[in-house]
C-alpha atoms as a printed R data frame, in Angstrom:
    type eleno elety resid chain resno       x       y       z
1   ATOM     1    CA   MET     A     1  28.854  46.959  -6.163
2   ATOM     2    CA   GLU     A     2  26.830  47.154  -9.202
3   ATOM     3    CA   ARG     A     3  26.057  44.761 -12.121
4   ATOM     4    CA   ASN     A     4  26.893  45.742 -15.773
5   ATOM     5    CA   LEU     A     5  23.662  45.177 -17.206
6   ATOM     6    CA   GLU     A     6  25.403  45.838 -20.669
7   ATOM     7    CA   ASN     A     7  27.589  43.369 -20.712
8   ATOM     8    CA   GLY     A     8  25.678  40.107 -19.643
9   ATOM     9    CA   GLY     A     9  24.071  41.043 -16.524
10  ATOM    10    CA   ASP     A    10  20.596  39.406 -15.111
11  ATOM    11    CA   ALA     A    11  18.694  42.187 -16.674
12  ATOM    12    CA   THR     A    12  16.843  40.111 -18.931
13  ATOM    13    CA   LYS     A    13  15.947  36.145 -18.129
14  ATOM    14    CA   GLN     A    14  16.182  33.828 -21.611
15  ATOM    15    CA   PRO     A    15  12.582  31.503 -21.538
16  ATOM    16    CA   ALA     A    16  13.153  28.046 -20.361
17  ATOM    17    CA   PRO     A    17  14.317  25.811 -22.841
18  ATOM    18    CA   THR     A    18  11.473  23.288 -24.511
19  ATOM    19    CA   LEU     A    19  11.958  19.642 -23.565
20  ATOM    20    CA   PRO     A    20  11.605  17.603 -26.451
21  ATOM    21    CA   PRO     A    21   8.398  15.371 -26.147
22  ATOM    22    CA   ALA     A    22  10.307  12.040 -25.180
23  ATOM    23    CA   VAL     A    23  12.236  13.952 -22.226
24  ATOM    24    CA   ALA     A    24   8.910  15.679 -21.568
25  ATOM    25    CA   ARG     A    25   7.135  12.084 -21.212
26  ATOM    26    CA   ALA     A    26  10.144  10.488 -19.050
27  ATOM    27    CA   GLU     A    27   9.844  13.406 -16.785
28  ATOM    28    CA   ARG     A    28   5.659  12.938 -16.084
29  ATOM    29    CA   ARG     A    29   6.371   9.268 -15.929
30  ATOM    30    CA   ASP     A    30   9.014   9.656 -13.370
31  ATOM    31    CA   GLN     A    31   6.530  12.345 -11.553
32  ATOM    32    CA   GLN     A    32   3.736   9.392 -11.545
33  ATOM    33    CA   PHE     A    33   6.519   7.177 -10.090
34  ATOM    34    CA   LEU     A    34   7.081   9.472  -7.059
35  ATOM    35    CA   ASP     A    35   3.241   9.770  -6.433
36  ATOM    36    CA   TRP     A    36   3.258   6.156  -6.426
37  ATOM    37    CA   LEU     A    37   5.816   5.812  -4.123
38  ATOM    38    CA   GLU     A    38   4.109   8.086  -1.694
39  ATOM    39    CA   GLU     A    39   0.917   5.597  -1.624
40  ATOM    40    CA   ASP     A    40   3.513   2.513  -0.780
41  ATOM    41    CA   GLU     A    41   2.921   2.797   3.194
42  ATOM    42    CA   GLU     A    42  -0.725   1.491   2.686
43  ATOM    43    CA   ILE     A    43   0.743  -1.287   0.040
44  ATOM    44    CA   ASP     A    44   3.774  -1.853   2.696
45  ATOM    45    CA   HIS     A    45   1.232  -3.065   5.753
46  ATOM    46    CA   VAL     A    46  -0.781  -5.197   3.323
47  ATOM    47    CA   ALA     A    47   2.512  -6.917   2.460
48  ATOM    48    CA   ARG     A    48   3.723  -7.293   6.034
49  ATOM    49    CA   ALA     A    49   0.545  -8.486   6.904
50  ATOM    50    CA   LEU     A    50   0.453 -11.099   4.525
51  ATOM    51    CA   ALA     A    51   3.821 -12.081   4.965
52  ATOM    52    CA   ASP     A    52   3.085 -14.573   7.689
53  ATOM    53    CA   PRO     A    53   1.219 -17.981   7.263
54  ATOM    54    CA   ALA     A    54  -0.871 -17.627  10.204
55  ATOM    55    CA   ARG     A    55  -2.366 -14.381   9.338
56  ATOM    56    CA   ARG     A    56  -3.219 -15.789   5.710
57  ATOM    57    CA   PHE     A    57  -4.712 -18.795   7.387
58  ATOM    58    CA   ALA     A    58  -6.886 -16.077   9.397
59  ATOM    59    CA   LEU     A    59  -8.192 -14.966   5.818
60  ATOM    60    CA   GLU     A    60  -8.619 -18.340   4.345
61  ATOM    61    CA   LEU     A    61 -11.080 -19.137   7.319
62  ATOM    62    CA   LEU     A    62 -12.875 -15.813   6.850
63  ATOM    63    CA   VAL     A    63 -13.707 -16.255   2.938
64  ATOM    64    CA   VAL     A    64 -16.464 -18.707   3.807
65  ATOM    65    CA   GLY     A    65 -17.812 -16.007   6.134
66  ATOM    66    CA   GLY     A    66 -17.525 -13.765   9.287
67  ATOM    67    CA   ALA     A    67 -16.170 -15.195  12.735
68  ATOM    68    CA   ALA     A    68 -15.888 -14.344  16.145
69  ATOM    69    CA   ALA     A    69 -12.376 -12.953  17.122
70  ATOM    70    CA   GLY     A    70 -12.288 -16.028  19.638
71  ATOM    71    CA   ASP     A    71 -12.834 -18.735  16.987
72  ATOM    72    CA   ILE     A    72 -10.501 -17.417  14.767
73  ATOM    73    CA   ALA     A    73  -7.670 -16.951  17.500
74  ATOM    74    CA   ALA     A    74  -8.071 -20.462  18.835
75  ATOM    75    CA   SER     A    75  -7.966 -21.814  15.030
76  ATOM    76    CA   ILE     A    76  -4.850 -20.083  14.752
77  ATOM    77    CA   SER     A    77  -3.641 -21.169  18.473
78  ATOM    78    CA   ASP     A    78  -3.893 -24.778  17.532
79  ATOM    79    CA   THR     A    79  -2.851 -24.672  13.870
80  ATOM    80    CA   PHE     A    80   0.308 -22.619  14.661
81  ATOM    81    CA   GLY     A    81   0.935 -23.762  18.184
82  ATOM    82    CA   VAL     A    82   0.738 -20.028  19.488
83  ATOM    83    CA   SER     A    83  -0.838 -18.320  22.496
84  ATOM    84    CA   THR     A    84  -4.656 -17.081  21.776
85  ATOM    85    CA   ALA     A    85  -3.124 -13.518  22.631
86  ATOM    86    CA   ARG     A    86  -0.580 -13.832  20.049
87  ATOM    87    CA   ALA     A    87  -3.305 -14.860  17.445
88  ATOM    88    CA   SER     A    88  -5.215 -11.866  18.461
89  ATOM    89    CA   GLN     A    89  -2.270  -9.603  17.561
90  ATOM    90    CA   HIS     A    90  -2.278 -11.371  14.097
91  ATOM    91    CA   LEU     A    91  -5.946 -10.389  13.822
92  ATOM    92    CA   GLN     A    92  -5.241  -6.676  14.703
93  ATOM    93    CA   MET     A    93  -2.513  -6.774  12.380
94  ATOM    94    CA   LEU     A    94  -4.969  -7.939   9.642
95  ATOM    95    CA   ALA     A    95  -7.554  -4.777  10.537
96  ATOM    96    CA   ARG     A    96  -4.647  -2.337  10.438
97  ATOM    97    CA   ALA     A    97  -3.620  -3.140   7.125
98  ATOM    98    CA   GLY     A    98  -7.280  -2.915   6.044
99  ATOM    99    CA   LEU     A    99  -7.614  -6.777   5.253
100 ATOM   100    CA   VAL     A   100 -10.494  -7.582   7.729
101 ATOM   101    CA   GLU     A   101 -13.351  -5.511   8.837
102 ATOM   102    CA   VAL     A   102 -14.054  -5.504  12.491
103 ATOM   103    CA   ALA     A   103 -17.635  -5.108  14.142
104 ATOM   104    CA   VAL     A   104 -17.794  -4.586  17.867
105 ATOM   105    CA   ASP     A   105 -20.787  -5.540  19.832
106 ATOM   106    CA   GLY     A   106 -20.160  -5.140  23.574
107 ATOM   107    CA   PRO     A   107 -17.068  -7.521  24.619
108 ATOM   108    CA   TRP     A   108 -17.467  -9.472  21.331
109 ATOM   109    CA   ARG     A   109 -15.443  -8.686  17.794
110 ATOM   110    CA   TRP     A   110 -16.406  -9.956  14.639
111 ATOM   111    CA   TYR     A   111 -14.352 -10.185  11.896
112 ATOM   112    CA   ALA     A   112 -15.328 -10.375   8.323
113 ATOM   113    CA   LEU     A   113 -13.423  -9.889   4.665
114 ATOM   114    CA   PRO     A   114 -14.055  -6.462   3.178
115 ATOM   115    CA   ARG     A   115 -15.248  -6.011  -0.393
116 ATOM   116    CA   ALA     A   116 -12.122  -5.536  -1.706
117 ATOM   117    CA   PRO     A   117  -9.380  -6.783   0.347
118 ATOM   118    CA   GLY     A   118  -5.749  -5.749  -0.421
119 ATOM   119    CA   ARG     A   119  -6.971  -3.488  -3.100
120 ATOM   120    CA   PRO     A   120  -4.269  -1.466  -2.828
121 ATOM   121    CA   LEU     A   121  -1.413  -4.217  -3.392
122 ATOM   122    CA   ILE     A   122  -3.720  -5.491  -6.202
123 ATOM   123    CA   ASP     A   123  -3.505  -2.238  -8.134
124 ATOM   124    CA   TRP     A   124   0.035  -1.867  -7.434
125 ATOM   125    CA   LEU     A   125   0.824  -5.394  -9.131
126 ATOM   126    CA   ARG     A   126  -1.297  -4.639 -11.982
127 ATOM   127    CA   ARG     A   127   0.562  -1.722 -12.358
128 ATOM   128    CA   LEU     A   128   3.688  -4.191 -12.970
129 ATOM   129    CA   GLU     A   129   1.742  -5.967 -15.533
130 ATOM   130    CA   ARG     A   130   3.043  -5.741 -18.947
131 ATOM   131    CA   SER     A   131   1.215  -6.179 -22.101
132 ATOM   132    CA   TYR     A   132   2.901  -7.802 -24.936
């Protein structure tokens, strides 16, 4: 079946309409928002890690300096009444979220706070701030 190009066929394409500046800005903002959502997985890990008081306690212990995993786990265990194995799981979750650094020396694990713990979450919260 042939198309009749003389009577409104697809022979010529019309130029794409130009968006008003306000609409174009809104579309750029929406795209930026979608880009931020892709980064949210890292933020989710940090937020989940901070959701438990035992993990926040471990971070508070590390503010004064690094410590051996066994010492931190014992403090968590004594304070929160959990097993040392569960306390170790808390430490591992903090490490996966990037909230602590782990140095391994043979059988020993040394935990310390990184230079900017929780930076993705802090950056995200700053994006929510509004200037008045």
